[in-house]
C-alpha positions as MATLAB code, in Angstrom:
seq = 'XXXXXXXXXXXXXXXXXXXXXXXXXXXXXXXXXXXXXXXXXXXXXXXXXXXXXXXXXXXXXXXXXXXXXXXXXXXXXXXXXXXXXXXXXXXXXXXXXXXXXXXXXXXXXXXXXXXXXXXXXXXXXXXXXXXXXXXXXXXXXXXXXXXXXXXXXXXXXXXXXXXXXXXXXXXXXXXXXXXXXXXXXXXXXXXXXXXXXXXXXXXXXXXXXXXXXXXXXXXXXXXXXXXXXXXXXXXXXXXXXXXXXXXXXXXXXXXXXXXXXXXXXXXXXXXXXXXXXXXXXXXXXXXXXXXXXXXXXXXXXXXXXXXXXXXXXXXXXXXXXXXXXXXXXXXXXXXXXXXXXXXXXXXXXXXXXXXXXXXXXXXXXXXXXXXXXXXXXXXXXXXXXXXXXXXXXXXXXXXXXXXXXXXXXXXXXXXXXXXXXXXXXXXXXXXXXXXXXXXXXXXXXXXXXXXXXXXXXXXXXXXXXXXXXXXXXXXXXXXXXXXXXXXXXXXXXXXXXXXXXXXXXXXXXXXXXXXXXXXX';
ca = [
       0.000    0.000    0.000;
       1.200    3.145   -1.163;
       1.829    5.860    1.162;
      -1.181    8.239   -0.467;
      -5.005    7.907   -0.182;
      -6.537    5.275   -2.353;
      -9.730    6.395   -4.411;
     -11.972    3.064   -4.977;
     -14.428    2.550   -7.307;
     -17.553    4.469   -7.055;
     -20.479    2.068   -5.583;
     -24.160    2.163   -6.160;
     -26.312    4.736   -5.096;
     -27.629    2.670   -1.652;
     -24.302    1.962   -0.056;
     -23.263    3.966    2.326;
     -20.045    5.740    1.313;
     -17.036    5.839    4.004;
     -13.484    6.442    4.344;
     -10.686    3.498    6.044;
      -7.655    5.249    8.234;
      -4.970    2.189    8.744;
      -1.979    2.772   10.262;
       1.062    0.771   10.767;
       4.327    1.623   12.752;
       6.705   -1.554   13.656;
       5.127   -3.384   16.553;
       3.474   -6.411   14.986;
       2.382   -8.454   11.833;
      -1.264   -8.129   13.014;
      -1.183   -4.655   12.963;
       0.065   -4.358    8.752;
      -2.292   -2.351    6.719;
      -3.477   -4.980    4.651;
      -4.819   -7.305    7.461;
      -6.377   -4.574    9.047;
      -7.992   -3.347    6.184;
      -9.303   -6.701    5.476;
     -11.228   -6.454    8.838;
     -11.919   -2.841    7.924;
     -13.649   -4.687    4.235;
     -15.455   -7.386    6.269;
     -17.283   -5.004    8.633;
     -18.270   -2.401    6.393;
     -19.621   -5.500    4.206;
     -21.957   -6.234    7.043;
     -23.003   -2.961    7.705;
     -23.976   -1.931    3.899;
     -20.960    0.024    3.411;
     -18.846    0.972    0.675;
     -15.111    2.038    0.894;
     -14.072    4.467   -1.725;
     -10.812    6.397   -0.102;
      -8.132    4.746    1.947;
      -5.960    7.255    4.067;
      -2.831    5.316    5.086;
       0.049    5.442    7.438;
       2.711    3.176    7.131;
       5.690    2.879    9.821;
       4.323    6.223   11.236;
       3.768    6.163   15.393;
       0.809    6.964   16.932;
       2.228    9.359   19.915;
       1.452   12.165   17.913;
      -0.091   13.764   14.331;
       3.300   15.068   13.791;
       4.191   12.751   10.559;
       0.728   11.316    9.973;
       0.432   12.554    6.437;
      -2.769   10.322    6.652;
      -4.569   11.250    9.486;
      -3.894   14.485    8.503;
      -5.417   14.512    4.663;
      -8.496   12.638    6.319;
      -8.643   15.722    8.990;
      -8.242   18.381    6.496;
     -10.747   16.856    4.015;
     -13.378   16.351    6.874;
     -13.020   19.940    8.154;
     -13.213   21.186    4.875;
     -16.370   20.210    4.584;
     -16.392   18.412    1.183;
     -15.958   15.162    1.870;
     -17.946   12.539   -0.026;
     -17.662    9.670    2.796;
     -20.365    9.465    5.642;
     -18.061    7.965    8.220;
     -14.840    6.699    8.771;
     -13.995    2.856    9.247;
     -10.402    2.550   11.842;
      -9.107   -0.920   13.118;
      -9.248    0.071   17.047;
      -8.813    2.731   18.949;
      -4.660    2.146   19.169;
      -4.732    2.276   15.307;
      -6.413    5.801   15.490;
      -3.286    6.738   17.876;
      -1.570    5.993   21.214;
      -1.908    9.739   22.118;
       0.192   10.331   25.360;
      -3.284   12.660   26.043;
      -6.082   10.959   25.205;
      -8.160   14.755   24.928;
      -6.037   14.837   22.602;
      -7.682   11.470   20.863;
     -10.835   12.261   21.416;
     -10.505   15.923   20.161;
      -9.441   14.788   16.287;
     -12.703   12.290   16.600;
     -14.722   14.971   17.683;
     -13.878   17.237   14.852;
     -15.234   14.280   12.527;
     -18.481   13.981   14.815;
     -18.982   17.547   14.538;
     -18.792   17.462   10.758;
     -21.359   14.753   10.752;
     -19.016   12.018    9.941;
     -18.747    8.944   12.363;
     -15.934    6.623   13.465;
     -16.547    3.493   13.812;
     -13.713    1.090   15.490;
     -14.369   -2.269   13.151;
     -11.889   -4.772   15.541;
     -13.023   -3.746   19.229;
     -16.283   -5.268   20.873;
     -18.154   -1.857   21.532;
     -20.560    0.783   19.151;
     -18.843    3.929   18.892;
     -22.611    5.235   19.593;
     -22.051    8.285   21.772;
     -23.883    5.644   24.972;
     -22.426    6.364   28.138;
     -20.878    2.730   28.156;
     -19.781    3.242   24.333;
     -17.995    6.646   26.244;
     -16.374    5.262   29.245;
     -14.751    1.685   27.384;
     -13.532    4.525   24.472;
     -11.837    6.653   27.473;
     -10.130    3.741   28.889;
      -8.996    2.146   25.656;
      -7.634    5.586   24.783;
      -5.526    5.680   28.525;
      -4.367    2.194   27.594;
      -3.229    2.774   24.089;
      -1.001    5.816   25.940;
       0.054    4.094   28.436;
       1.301    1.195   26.243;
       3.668    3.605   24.741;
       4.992    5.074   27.845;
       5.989    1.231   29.145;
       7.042    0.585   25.980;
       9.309    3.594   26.250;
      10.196    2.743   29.729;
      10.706   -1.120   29.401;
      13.358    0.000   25.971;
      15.138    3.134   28.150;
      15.716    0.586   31.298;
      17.229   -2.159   28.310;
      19.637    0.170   26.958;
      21.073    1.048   30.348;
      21.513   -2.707   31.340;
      22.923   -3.077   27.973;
      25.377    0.434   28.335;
      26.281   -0.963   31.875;
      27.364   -4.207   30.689;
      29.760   -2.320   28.186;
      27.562   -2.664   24.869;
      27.341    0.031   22.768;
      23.652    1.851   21.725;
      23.382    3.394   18.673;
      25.693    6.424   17.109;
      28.766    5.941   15.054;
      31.947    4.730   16.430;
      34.079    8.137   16.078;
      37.576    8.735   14.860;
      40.273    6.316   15.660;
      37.088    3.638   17.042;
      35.275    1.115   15.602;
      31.599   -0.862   16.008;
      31.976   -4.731   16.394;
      29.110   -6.969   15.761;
      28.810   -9.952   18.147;
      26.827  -12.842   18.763;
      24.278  -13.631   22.055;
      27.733  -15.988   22.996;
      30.429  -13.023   22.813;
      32.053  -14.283   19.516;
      32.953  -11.407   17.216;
      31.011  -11.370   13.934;
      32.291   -8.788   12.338;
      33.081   -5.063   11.893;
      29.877   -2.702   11.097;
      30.735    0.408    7.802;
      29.356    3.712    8.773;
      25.200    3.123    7.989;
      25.648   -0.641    8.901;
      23.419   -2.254   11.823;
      22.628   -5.044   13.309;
      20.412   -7.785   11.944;
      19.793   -9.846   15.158;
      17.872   -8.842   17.911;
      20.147  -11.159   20.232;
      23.527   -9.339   18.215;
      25.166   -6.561   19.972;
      27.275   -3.847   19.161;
      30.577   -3.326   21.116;
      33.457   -0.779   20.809;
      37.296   -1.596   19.508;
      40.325    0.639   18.623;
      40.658    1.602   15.060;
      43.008    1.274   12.201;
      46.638    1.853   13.805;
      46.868    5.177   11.723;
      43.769    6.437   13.357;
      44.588    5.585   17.049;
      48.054    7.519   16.701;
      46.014   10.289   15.040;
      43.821   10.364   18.080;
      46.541   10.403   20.370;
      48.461   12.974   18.238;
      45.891   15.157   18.860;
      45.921   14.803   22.298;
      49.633   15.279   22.608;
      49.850   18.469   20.538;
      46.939   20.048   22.163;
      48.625   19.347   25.675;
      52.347   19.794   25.291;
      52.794   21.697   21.778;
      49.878   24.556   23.041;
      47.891   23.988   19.697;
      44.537   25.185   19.797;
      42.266   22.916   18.210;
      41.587   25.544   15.178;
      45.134   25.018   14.397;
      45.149   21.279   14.784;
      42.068   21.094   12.849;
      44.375   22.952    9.881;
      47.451   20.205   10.262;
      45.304   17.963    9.868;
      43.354   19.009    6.628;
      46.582   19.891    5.113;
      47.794   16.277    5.645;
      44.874   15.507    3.842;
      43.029   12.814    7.042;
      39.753   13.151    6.751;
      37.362   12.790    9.800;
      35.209    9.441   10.071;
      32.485   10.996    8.348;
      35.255   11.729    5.191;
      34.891   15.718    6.198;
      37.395   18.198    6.781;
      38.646   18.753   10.537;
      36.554   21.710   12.335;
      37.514   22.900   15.549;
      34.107   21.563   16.848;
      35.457   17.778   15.624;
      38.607   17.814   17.448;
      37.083   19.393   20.845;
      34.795   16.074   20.544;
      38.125   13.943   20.449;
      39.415   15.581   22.817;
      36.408   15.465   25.254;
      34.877   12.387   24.500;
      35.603    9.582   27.447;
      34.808    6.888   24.806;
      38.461    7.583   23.876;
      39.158    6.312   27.507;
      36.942    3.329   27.044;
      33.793    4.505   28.811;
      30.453    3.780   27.946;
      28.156    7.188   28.420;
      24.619    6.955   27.568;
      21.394    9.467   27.645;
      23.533   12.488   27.148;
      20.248   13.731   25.246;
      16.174   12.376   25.662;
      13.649   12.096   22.855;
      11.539    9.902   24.675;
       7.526    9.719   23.258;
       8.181   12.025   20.334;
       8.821   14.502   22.592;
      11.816   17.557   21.897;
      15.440   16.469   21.885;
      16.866   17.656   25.279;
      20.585   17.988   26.547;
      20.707   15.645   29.945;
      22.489   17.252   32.705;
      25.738   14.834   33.638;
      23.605   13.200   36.448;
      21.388   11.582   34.408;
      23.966   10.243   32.193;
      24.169    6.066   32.432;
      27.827    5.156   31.888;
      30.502    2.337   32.436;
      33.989    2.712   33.055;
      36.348    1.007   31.017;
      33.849   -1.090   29.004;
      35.978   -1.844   26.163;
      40.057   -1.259   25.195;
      41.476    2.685   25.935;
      43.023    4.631   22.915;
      43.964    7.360   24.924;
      46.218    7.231   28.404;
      43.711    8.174   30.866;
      45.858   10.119   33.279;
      46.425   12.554   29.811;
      42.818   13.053   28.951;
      42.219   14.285   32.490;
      44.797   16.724   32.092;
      43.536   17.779   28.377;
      39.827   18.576   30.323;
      42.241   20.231   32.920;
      43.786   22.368   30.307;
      40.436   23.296   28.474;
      39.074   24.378   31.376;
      42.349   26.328   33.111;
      41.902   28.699   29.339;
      38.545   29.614   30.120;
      39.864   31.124   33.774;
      41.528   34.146   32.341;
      37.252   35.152   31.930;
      35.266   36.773   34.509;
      31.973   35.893   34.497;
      30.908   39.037   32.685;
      33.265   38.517   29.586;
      32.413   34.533   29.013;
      28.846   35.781   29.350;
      29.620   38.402   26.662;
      31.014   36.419   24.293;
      27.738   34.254   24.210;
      25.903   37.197   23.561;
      28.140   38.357   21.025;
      27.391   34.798   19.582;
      23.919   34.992   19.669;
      24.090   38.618   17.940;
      26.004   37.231   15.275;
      24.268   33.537   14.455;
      20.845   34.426   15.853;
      20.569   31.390   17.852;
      23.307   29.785   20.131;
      23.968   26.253   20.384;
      26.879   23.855   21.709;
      28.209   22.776   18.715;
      28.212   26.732   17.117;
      30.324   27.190   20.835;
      32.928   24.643   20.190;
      33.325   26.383   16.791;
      34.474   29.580   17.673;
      38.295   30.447   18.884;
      37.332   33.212   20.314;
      35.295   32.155   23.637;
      35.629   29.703   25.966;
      34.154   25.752   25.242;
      31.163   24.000   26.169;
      33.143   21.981   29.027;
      33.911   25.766   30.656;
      30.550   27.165   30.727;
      29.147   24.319   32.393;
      31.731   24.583   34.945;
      31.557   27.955   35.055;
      27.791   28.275   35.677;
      26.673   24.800   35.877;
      25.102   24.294   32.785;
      24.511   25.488   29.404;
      21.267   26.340   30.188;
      21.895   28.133   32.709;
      24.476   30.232   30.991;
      21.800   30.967   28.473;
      19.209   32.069   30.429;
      21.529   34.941   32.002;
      22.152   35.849   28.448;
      18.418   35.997   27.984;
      18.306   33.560   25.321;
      15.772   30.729   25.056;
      16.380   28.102   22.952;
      13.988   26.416   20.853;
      14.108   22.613   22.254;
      12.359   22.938   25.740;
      14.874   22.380   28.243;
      12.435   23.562   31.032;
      12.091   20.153   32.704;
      15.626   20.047   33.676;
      15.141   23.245   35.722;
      12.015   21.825   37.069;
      13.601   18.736   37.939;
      16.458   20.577   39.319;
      14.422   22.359   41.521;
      11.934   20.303   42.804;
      15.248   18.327   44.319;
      15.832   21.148   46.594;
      12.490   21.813   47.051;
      12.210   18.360   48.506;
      14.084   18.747   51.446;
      12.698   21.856   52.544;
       9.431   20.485   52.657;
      10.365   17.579   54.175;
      12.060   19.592   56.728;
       9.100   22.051   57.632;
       7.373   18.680   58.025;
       9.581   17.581   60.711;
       9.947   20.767   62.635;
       5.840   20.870   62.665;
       5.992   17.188   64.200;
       8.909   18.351   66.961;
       7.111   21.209   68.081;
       3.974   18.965   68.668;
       6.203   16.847   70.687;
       6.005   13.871   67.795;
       9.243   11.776   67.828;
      10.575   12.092   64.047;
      13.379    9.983   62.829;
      14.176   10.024   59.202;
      16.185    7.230   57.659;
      19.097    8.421   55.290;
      19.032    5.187   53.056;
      15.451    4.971   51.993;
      14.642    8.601   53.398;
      11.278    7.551   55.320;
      10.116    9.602   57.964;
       9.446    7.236   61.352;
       6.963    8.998   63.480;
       7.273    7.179   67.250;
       9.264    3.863   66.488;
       6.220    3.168   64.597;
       4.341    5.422   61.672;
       6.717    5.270   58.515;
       5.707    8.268   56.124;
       6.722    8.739   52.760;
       6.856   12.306   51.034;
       6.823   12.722   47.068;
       6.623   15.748   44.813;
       4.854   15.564   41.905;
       5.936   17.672   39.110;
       2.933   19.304   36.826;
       2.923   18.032   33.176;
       1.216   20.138   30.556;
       0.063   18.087   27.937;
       0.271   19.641   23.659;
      -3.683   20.593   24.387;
      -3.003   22.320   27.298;
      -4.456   20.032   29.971;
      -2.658   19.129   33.267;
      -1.547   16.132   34.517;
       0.650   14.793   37.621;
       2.091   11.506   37.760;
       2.439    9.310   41.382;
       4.912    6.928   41.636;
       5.047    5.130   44.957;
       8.023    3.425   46.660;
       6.776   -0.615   46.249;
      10.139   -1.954   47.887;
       9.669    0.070   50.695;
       5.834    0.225   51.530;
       5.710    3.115   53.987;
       2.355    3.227   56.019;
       1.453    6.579   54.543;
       2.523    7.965   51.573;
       2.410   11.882   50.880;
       2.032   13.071   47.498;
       2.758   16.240   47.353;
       1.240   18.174   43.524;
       2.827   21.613   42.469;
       0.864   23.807   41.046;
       1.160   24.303   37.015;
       4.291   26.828   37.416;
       6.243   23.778   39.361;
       6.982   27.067   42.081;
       4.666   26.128   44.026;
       2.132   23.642   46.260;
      -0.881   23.258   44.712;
      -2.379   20.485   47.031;
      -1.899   16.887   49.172;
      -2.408   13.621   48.692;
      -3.037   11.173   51.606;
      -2.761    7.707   50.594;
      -2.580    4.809   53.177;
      -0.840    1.551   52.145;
      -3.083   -0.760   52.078;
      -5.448    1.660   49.789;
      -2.097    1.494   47.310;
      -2.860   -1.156   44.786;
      -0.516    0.072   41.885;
       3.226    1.431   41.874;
       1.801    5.146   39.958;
      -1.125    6.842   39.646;
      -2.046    9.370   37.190;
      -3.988   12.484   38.184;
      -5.739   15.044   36.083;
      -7.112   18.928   36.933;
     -10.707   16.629   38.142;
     -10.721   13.038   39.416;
     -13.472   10.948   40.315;
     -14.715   11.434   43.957;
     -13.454    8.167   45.015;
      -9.892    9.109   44.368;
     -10.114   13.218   45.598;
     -11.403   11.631   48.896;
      -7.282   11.094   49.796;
      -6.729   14.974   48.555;
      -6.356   17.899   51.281;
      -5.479   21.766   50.602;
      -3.048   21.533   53.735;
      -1.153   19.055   56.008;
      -3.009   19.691   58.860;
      -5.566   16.710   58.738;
      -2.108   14.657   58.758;
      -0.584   16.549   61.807;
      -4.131   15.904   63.846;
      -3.538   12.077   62.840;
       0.111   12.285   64.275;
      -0.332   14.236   67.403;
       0.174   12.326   70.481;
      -2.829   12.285   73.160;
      -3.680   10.890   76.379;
      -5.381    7.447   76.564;
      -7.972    9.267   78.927;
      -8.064   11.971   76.026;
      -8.962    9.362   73.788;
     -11.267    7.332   75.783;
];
């Protein structure tokens, strides 16, 4: 199937004309356009229906309608208000999308229902009739068709760092001076990958090796002359090119492409993963050095370890003759120049200090752009949140357990698993829960709860939708906890809000001490 809409032939007069969506991405055989369009044939058969457009989308995801060519035609042709086809025939509600909002589902279905055209779902076991029932089983298979994705996500990120950790490589090209070995599910070399090549296998793996002699002298070449000849890597860049070596890619040498040599630990044989997210479609984002997964010396060194720590030495000892004024300068003068600033366009320029010294300098690159005033366009926002909400944490953890003392409450908190233990007895869990805002502007918080340790009481604490402040509690007892997370939107059912307070202090009645004649 082609990856345009297919016009059928035109049917008699009392058939009921109708449009198939199919979509495909790579999870399954079942899922191919062709078998579910033969279910899509058989139940608009039975219903009197005929087919006479097919809007396809093959290896396209369903997390968003960003790349649906599809979806979209079908959307545009609906709201236009010419279309010839009375409703619309999709596989199930997955195939329509795994929307990580599913307003955001139902809104693109509701655009069709407003335009008079239904959808019908041919494979599940319900009538898309607008019932109530038809409403609530449609609002759960859309949360389920999410939440697939998200476990998907989080099932693949949790394999890659078991497979980084145990020294194989994921994905990227090997670099200058490395190479990518293919081996089997027994550890037996299979061969060396080109540049483009991958793995056929799913039980292969990729690991790294040392290079062509030539290229691991290179390497270290360029480690020596940057350290003990004072080269800058502009000029290195030009000694190279005029020996005519080419870079791995066969480009010329930048000053960018030898600050990654010289910076990169792979060239000290560790593994460093999730340097960057693009988890669920979502924005590329630069991962602060916390989050990174690595393994030291996962596979052979090309470089001398004790010299590449004095290389990030050096790089960072040039950037000291700045005051925080003039490296902040030079950025803007970047950004006046280029219009945008970026890390790469940073490691380009002789004139200013490197990546590696403005995240020393000011902690991180974003950071050092916001007191520039520059925003850049990839959302980096969640790493400030998340950076903040970890100091927030204690604090209100603290005010917690100065509350307790002053009622005279024995509070013990312990520093491995970080429970509060209220008399010898009461162990209390507190968790902030950042605000999500979804692409159609909804909010969301997401609970995760500590299974290993099963406190008696868990505190959920939910920020407000600036993640500055507390926007409400959660209360949950332990053996009301059936699941490890919980999702929560701006309304929940009453049955849930009955564990939600505006304050703490229906918790600090429950732990103040009293006399037993008090309480008799």
């Amino acid at each position: 199937m082609s990856g345009h809409q297919l016009h059928l032939p035109v049917p008699p007069a009392e058939f009921i004309l109708v449009a198939a969506y199919v979509r495909m991405s790579t999870e399954h055989q079942k899922y191919s356009t062709e078998n579910q369009l033969d279910r899509i044939k058989e139940y608009a058969a039975r219903r009197g229906m005929q087919i006479i457009i097919v809007f396809p989308d093959e290896g396209k995801s369903g997390l968003s309608m960003k790349g649906r060519d599809g979806l979209q035609r079908m959307i545009a042709e609906v709201e236009s208000g010419n279309a010839k086809f009375k409703a619309i025939l999709v596989y199930d509600v997955s195939r329509w999308g795994r929307f990580q909002d599913a307003d955001e589902s139902a809104s693109y279905e509701y655009i069709c229902k407003r335009a008079g055209i239904a959808v019908h779902y041919c494979a599940e076991q319900f009538e898309n009739d607008g019932s109530p029932t038809s409403n609530i089983i449609k609002s759960v298979k859309r949360s389920m068709a999410g939440e697939y994705s998200r476990e998907l996500s989080t099932k693949v990120f949790q394999g890659a760092c078991r497979l980084i950790q145990l020294g194989f490589k994921q994905g990227g090209t090997a670099g200058f001076g490395l190479r990518r070995v293919l081996i089997d599910q027994a550890g037996q070399p299979k061969g060396t990958l080109k540049v483009g090549e991958h793995k056929c296998l799913q039980t292969d793996r990729v690991v790294l090796k040392p290079g062509p002699v030539e290229e691991q002298e290179t390497v270290r070449w360029i480690y020596h002359t940057f350290l003990h000849e004072d080269k800058t890597e502009r000029q290195i860049a030009e000694i190279l090119n005029s020996r005519k070596i080419l870079t791995d890619l066969g480009r010329q040498w930048t000053r960018g492409t030898v600050h990654q040599i010289l910076t990169n630990e792979k060239y000290i044989g560790n593994n460093v993963y999730h340097r960057t997210s693009f988890k669920l479609k979502r924005k590329h984002v630069q991962n602060p050095p916390e989050m990174w997964i690595r393994a030291d010396q996962a596979f052979p060194a090309v470089v001398d370890p004790e010299v590449f720590i004095k290389v990030q030495e050096a790089i960072l000892a040039r950037a000291k003759r700045y005051s925080n004024e003039e490296m902040l300068h030079t950025l803007k003068e970047l950004w006046t120049r280029h219009g945008r600033i970026s890390g790469l366009l940073i490691d380009e320029q002789d004139s200013m200090p490197s990546t590696a010294a403005f995240r020393h300098r000011f902690g991180s690159l974003i950071r050092a752009y916001q007191l520039v005033g520059y925003t850049p366009r990839t959302d980096y926002s969640f790493i400030e949140i998340n950076r903040y909400l970890r100091g927030k944490h204690p604090e209100v953890v603290q005010e917690v357990i100065t509350r307790l003392a002053a009622m005279d409450v024995s509070v013990e908190r312990d520093p491995a698993t970080e429970l509060l233990i209220l008399d010898h007895e009461l162990t209390v869990s507190l968790v902030l829960s950042r605000c999500l805002r979804t692409e159609a502007g909804s909010s969301r918080w997401l609970l995760r709860f500590e299974e290993g340790l099963r406190p008696d009481l868990t505190i959920s604490v939910r920020m407000d939708e600036t993640n500055q402040a507390i926007k409400d509690y959660y209360l949950f007892p332990a053996i009301d906890l059936t699941e490890a997370k919980l999702r929560l939107s701006e309304n929940n059912h009453v049955e849930l809000d009955t564990y939600r307070f505006d304050n703490l202090e229906f918790f600090f009645q429950m732990a103040e001490r009293i006399s037993v004649e008090d309480a008799a």
